[in-house]
Short mmCIF file of C-alpha atoms in Angstrom, two decimals:
data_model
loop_
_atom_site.label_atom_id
_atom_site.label_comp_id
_atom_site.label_asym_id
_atom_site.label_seq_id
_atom_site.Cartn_x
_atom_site.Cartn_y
_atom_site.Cartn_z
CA UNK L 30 1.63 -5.72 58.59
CA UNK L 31 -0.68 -5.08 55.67
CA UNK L 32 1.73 -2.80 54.39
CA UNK L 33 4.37 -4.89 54.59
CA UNK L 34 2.72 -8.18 52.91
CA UNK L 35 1.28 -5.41 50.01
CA UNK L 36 5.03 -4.50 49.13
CA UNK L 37 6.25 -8.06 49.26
CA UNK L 38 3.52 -8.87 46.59
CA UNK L 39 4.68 -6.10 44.61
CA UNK L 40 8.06 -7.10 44.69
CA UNK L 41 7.01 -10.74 44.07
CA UNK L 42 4.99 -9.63 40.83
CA UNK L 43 8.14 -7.13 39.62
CA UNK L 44 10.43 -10.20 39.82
CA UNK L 45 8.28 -12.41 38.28
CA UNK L 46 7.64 -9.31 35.18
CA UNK L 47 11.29 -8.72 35.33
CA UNK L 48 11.51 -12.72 34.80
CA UNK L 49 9.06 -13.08 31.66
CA UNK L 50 10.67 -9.89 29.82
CA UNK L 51 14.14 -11.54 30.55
CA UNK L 52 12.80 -14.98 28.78
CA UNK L 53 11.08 -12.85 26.03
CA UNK L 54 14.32 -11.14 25.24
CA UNK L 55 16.57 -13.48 25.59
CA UNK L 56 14.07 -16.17 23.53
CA UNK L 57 14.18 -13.09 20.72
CA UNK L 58 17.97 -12.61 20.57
CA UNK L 59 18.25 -16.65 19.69
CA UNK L 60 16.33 -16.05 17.11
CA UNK L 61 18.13 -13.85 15.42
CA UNK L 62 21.03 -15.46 13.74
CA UNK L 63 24.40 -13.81 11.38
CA UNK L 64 26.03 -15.06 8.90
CA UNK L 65 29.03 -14.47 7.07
CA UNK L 66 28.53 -14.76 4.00
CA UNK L 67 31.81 -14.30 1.88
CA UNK L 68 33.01 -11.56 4.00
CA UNK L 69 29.37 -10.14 4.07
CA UNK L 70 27.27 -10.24 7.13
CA UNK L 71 23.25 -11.03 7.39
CA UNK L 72 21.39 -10.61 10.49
CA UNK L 73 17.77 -12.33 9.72
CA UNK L 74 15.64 -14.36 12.05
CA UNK L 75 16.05 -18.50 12.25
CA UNK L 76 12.39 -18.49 10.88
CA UNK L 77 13.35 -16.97 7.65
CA UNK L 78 16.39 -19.16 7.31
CA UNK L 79 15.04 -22.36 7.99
CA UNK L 80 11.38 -21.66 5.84
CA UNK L 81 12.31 -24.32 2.84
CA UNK L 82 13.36 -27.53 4.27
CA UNK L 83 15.83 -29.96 3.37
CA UNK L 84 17.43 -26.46 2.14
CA UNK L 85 21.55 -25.80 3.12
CA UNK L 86 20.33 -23.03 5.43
CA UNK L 87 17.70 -24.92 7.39
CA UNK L 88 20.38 -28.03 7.40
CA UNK L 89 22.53 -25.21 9.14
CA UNK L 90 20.38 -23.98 11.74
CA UNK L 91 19.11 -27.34 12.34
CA UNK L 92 22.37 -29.08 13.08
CA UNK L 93 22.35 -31.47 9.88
CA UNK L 94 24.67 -29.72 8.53
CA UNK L 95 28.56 -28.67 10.00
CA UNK L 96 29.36 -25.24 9.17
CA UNK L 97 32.41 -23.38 10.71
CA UNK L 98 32.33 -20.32 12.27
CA UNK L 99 34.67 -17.03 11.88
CA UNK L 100 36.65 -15.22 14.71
CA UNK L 101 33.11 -13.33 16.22
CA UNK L 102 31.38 -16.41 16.43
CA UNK L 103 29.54 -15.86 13.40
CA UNK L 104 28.59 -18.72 11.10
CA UNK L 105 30.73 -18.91 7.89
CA UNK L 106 29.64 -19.54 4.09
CA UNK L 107 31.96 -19.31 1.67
CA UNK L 108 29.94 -17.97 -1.02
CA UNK L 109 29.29 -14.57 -3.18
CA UNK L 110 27.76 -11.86 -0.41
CA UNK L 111 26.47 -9.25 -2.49
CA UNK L 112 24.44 -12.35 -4.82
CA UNK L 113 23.19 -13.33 -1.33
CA UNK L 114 20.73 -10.74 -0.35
CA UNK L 115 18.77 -11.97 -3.00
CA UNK L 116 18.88 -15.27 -1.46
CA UNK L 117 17.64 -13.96 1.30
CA UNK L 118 15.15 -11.64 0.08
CA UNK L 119 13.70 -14.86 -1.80
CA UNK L 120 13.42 -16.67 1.72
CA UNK L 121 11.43 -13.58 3.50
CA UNK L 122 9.51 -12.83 0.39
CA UNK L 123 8.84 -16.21 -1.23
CA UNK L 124 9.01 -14.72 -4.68
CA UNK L 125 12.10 -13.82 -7.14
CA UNK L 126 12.25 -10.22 -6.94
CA UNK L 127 15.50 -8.96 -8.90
CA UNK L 128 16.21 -5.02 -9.29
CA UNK L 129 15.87 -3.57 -12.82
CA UNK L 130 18.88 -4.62 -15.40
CA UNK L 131 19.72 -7.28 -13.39
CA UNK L 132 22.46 -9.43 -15.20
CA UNK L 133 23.88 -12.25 -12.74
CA UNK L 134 21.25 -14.78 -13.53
CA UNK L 135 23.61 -17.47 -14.21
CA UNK L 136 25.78 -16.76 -11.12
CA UNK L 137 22.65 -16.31 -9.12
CA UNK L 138 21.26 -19.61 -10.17
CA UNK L 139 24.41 -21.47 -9.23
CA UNK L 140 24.07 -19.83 -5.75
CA UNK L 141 20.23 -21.08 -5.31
CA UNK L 142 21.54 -24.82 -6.33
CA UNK L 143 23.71 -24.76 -3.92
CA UNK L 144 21.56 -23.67 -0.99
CA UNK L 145 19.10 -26.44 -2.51
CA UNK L 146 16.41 -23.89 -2.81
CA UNK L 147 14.72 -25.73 -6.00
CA UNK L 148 12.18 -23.65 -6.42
CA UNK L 149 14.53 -20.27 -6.52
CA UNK L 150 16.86 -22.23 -9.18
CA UNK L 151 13.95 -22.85 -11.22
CA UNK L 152 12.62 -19.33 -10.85
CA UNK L 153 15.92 -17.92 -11.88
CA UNK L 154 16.26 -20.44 -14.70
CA UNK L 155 12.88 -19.29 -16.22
CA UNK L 156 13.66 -15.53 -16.12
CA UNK L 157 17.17 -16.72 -17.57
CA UNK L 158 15.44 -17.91 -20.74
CA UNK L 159 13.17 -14.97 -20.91
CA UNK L 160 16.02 -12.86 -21.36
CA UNK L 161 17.98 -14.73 -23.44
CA UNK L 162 14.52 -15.39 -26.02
CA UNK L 163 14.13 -11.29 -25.88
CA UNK L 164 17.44 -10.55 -26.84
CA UNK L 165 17.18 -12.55 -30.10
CA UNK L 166 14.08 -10.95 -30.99
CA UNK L 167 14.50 -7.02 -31.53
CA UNK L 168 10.59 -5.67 -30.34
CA UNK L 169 9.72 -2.74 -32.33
CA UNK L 170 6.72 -0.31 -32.07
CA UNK L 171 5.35 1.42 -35.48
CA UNK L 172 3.74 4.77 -35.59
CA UNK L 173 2.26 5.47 -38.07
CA UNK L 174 -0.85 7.75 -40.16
CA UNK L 175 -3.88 5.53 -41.25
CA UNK L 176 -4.09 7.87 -44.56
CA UNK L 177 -0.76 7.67 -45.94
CA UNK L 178 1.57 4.96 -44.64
CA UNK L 179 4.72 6.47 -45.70
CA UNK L 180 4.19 9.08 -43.16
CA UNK L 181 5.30 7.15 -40.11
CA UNK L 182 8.15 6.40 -37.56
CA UNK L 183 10.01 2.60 -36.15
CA UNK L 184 11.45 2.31 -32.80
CA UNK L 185 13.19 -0.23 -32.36
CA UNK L 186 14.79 -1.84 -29.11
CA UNK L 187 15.52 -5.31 -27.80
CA UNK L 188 14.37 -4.40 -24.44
CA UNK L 189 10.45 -5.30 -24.74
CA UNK L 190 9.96 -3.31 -21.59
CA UNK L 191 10.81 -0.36 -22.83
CA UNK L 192 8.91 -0.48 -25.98
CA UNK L 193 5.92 -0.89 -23.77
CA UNK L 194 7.14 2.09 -21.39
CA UNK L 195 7.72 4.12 -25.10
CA UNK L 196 3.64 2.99 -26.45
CA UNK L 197 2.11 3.89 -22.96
CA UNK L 198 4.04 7.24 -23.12
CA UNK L 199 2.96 8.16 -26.33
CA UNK L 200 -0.63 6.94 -26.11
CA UNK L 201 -0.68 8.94 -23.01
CA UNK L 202 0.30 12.16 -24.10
CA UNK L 203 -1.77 11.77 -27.05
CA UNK L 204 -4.75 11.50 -24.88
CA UNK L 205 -3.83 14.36 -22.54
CA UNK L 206 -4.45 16.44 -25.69
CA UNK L 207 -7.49 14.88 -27.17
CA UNK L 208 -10.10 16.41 -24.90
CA UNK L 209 -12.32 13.73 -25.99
CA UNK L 210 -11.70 11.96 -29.06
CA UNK L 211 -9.98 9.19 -28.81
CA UNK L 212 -11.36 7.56 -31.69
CA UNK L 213 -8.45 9.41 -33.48
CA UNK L 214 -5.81 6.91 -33.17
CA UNK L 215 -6.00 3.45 -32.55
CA UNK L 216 -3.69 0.76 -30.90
CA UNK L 217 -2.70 -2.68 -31.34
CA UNK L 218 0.40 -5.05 -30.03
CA UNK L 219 3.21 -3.04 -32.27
CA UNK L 220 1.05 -0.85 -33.58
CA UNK L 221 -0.21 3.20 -32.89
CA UNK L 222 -2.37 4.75 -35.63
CA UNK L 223 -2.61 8.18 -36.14
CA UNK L 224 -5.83 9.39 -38.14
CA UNK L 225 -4.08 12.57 -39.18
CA UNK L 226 -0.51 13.54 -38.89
CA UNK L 227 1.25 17.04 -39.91
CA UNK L 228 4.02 16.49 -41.46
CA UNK L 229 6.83 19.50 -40.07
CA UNK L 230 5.10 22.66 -38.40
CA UNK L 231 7.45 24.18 -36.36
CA UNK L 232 6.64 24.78 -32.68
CA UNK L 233 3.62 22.26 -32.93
CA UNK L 234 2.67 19.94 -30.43
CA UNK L 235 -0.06 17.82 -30.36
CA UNK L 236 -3.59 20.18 -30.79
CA UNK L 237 -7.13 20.09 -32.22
CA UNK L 238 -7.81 21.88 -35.46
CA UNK L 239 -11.30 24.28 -35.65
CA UNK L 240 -12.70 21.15 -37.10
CA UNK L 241 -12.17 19.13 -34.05
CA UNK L 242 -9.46 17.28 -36.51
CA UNK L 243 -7.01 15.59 -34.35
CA UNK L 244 -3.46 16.44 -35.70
CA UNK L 245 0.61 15.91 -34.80
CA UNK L 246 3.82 16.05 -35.71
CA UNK L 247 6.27 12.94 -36.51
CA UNK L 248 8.76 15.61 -34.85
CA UNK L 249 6.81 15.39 -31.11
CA UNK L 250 6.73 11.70 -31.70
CA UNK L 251 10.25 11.72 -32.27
CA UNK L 252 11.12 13.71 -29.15
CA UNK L 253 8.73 12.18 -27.30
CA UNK L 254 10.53 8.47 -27.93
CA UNK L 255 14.10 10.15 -27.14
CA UNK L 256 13.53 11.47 -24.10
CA UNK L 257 11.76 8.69 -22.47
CA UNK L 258 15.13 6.69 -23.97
CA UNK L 259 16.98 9.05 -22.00
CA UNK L 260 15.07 8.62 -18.62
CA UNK L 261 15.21 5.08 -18.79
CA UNK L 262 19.16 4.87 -19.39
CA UNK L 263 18.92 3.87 -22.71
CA UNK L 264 21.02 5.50 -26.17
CA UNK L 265 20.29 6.25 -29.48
CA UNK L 266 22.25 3.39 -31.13
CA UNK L 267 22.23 4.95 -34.35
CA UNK L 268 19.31 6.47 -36.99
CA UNK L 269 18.54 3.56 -39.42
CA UNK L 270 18.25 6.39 -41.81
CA UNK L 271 20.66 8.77 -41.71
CA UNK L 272 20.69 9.64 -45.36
CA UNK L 273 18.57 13.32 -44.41
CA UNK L 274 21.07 14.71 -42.38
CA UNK L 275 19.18 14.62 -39.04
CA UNK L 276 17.50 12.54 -36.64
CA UNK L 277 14.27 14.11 -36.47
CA UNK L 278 14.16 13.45 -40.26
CA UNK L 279 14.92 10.29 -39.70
CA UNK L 280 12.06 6.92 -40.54
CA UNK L 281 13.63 5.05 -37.45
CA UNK L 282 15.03 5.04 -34.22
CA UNK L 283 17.25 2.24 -32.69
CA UNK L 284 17.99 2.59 -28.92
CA UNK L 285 19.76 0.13 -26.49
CA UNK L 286 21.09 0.35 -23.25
#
């Protein structure tokens, strides 16, 4: 008899498990909604979807709002897919994160307004105008030696980015060969100053003299600016003087992408 009752309490306790894990996945797979967006579909959770609201997708989910539904049973938006993941990246992140060179700010900004996510338009709006002020103004960094100021290079570039990625480069490699004087160059906002520079010795990278005299070549300076260009997808535009015959002799470097 004792037997008996024991496995009838087990079996109660396995149905009643078997219950709650049924409710737990059946309460997770509501949840989860998809979405067809232009062709494009989005599995996310209703939480995500419905975290601004008053917002089109929250009006969705919540019923306010009628929205058809394709052949699967899927919910249907007739908008751009591939401008929505960032959409919904905004919703699950609650920041504007766009990838690098990112160009559809208009477009994307037209999407946020109409999924009445305010504070995405305005986010978008802001970078928009960002842009649009840093491609009127061409950023340029000078290099140049504090002794004679005809000895020197220009880089220029509208992308301020990678005028900054350029500086940090060269300041970095400078300092990977100073081996503890750094007080042989300074920096400022567009600004590296060399105490001492060499003017052409073949073969010569950036080393310290028996006198502990920092010294470099405009030629590693050069190379050193071109190849991060290169990394970073951008081209040599054109040598704003050409007249020497050759880049390396060249006073200034224009790059764009």
């Amino acid at each position: 008899m004792e037997r008996k009752a024991s496995r009838r309490e087990n079996e109660c306790e396995e149905k009643t498990s078997n219950s709650e894990s049924s409710e737990l996945d059946k309460d997770y797979k509501t949840s989860l909604i998809t979405l067809n967006v232009g062709g494009y579909l989005y599995i996310t959770q209703k939480q995500t979807l419905t975290k601004y609201p008053d917002s089109f997708l929250e009006g969705i989910i919540n019923g306010r709002i009628m929205c058809p539904f394709d052949a699967d049973g899927h919910y249907f938006i007739d908008r751009d897919g591939l401008l929505f993941r960032h959409i919904l990246n905004f919703l699950r992140n609650g920041e504007l994160l766009l990838p690098e060179g990112f160009r559809e700010n208009q477009l994307l900004a037209q999407e946020a307004e109409f999924f009445q996510l305010k504070v995405l338009s305005e986010a978008v709006k802001s970078r928009w105008e960002k842009e649009q002020l840093a491609t009127r103004e061409t950023t340029f960094l000078e290099i140049t030696d504090s002794h004679d100021r005809s000895q020197g290079l220009r880089i220029f570039c509208n992308a301020p980015e990678f005028i900054a990625k350029i500086k940090s480069r060269i300041v970095l490699v400078s300092k990977s060969r100073l081996d503890g004087f750094p007080e042989e160059f300074s920096v400022s906002s567009n600004i590296i100053q060399f105490k001492y520079f060499i003017k052409s010795e073949n073969g010569t990278r950036l080393v310290l003299k028996e006198d502990n005299t920092f010294v470099c070549t405009l030629e590693t300076l050069k190379f050193e600016a071109i190849m991060t260009a290169l990394k970073c997808g951008f081209r040599l535009l054109t040598s704003l003087d050409c007249s020497r015959g050759s880049i390396v002799h060249s006073d200034a470097l224009h790059f764009i992408k």
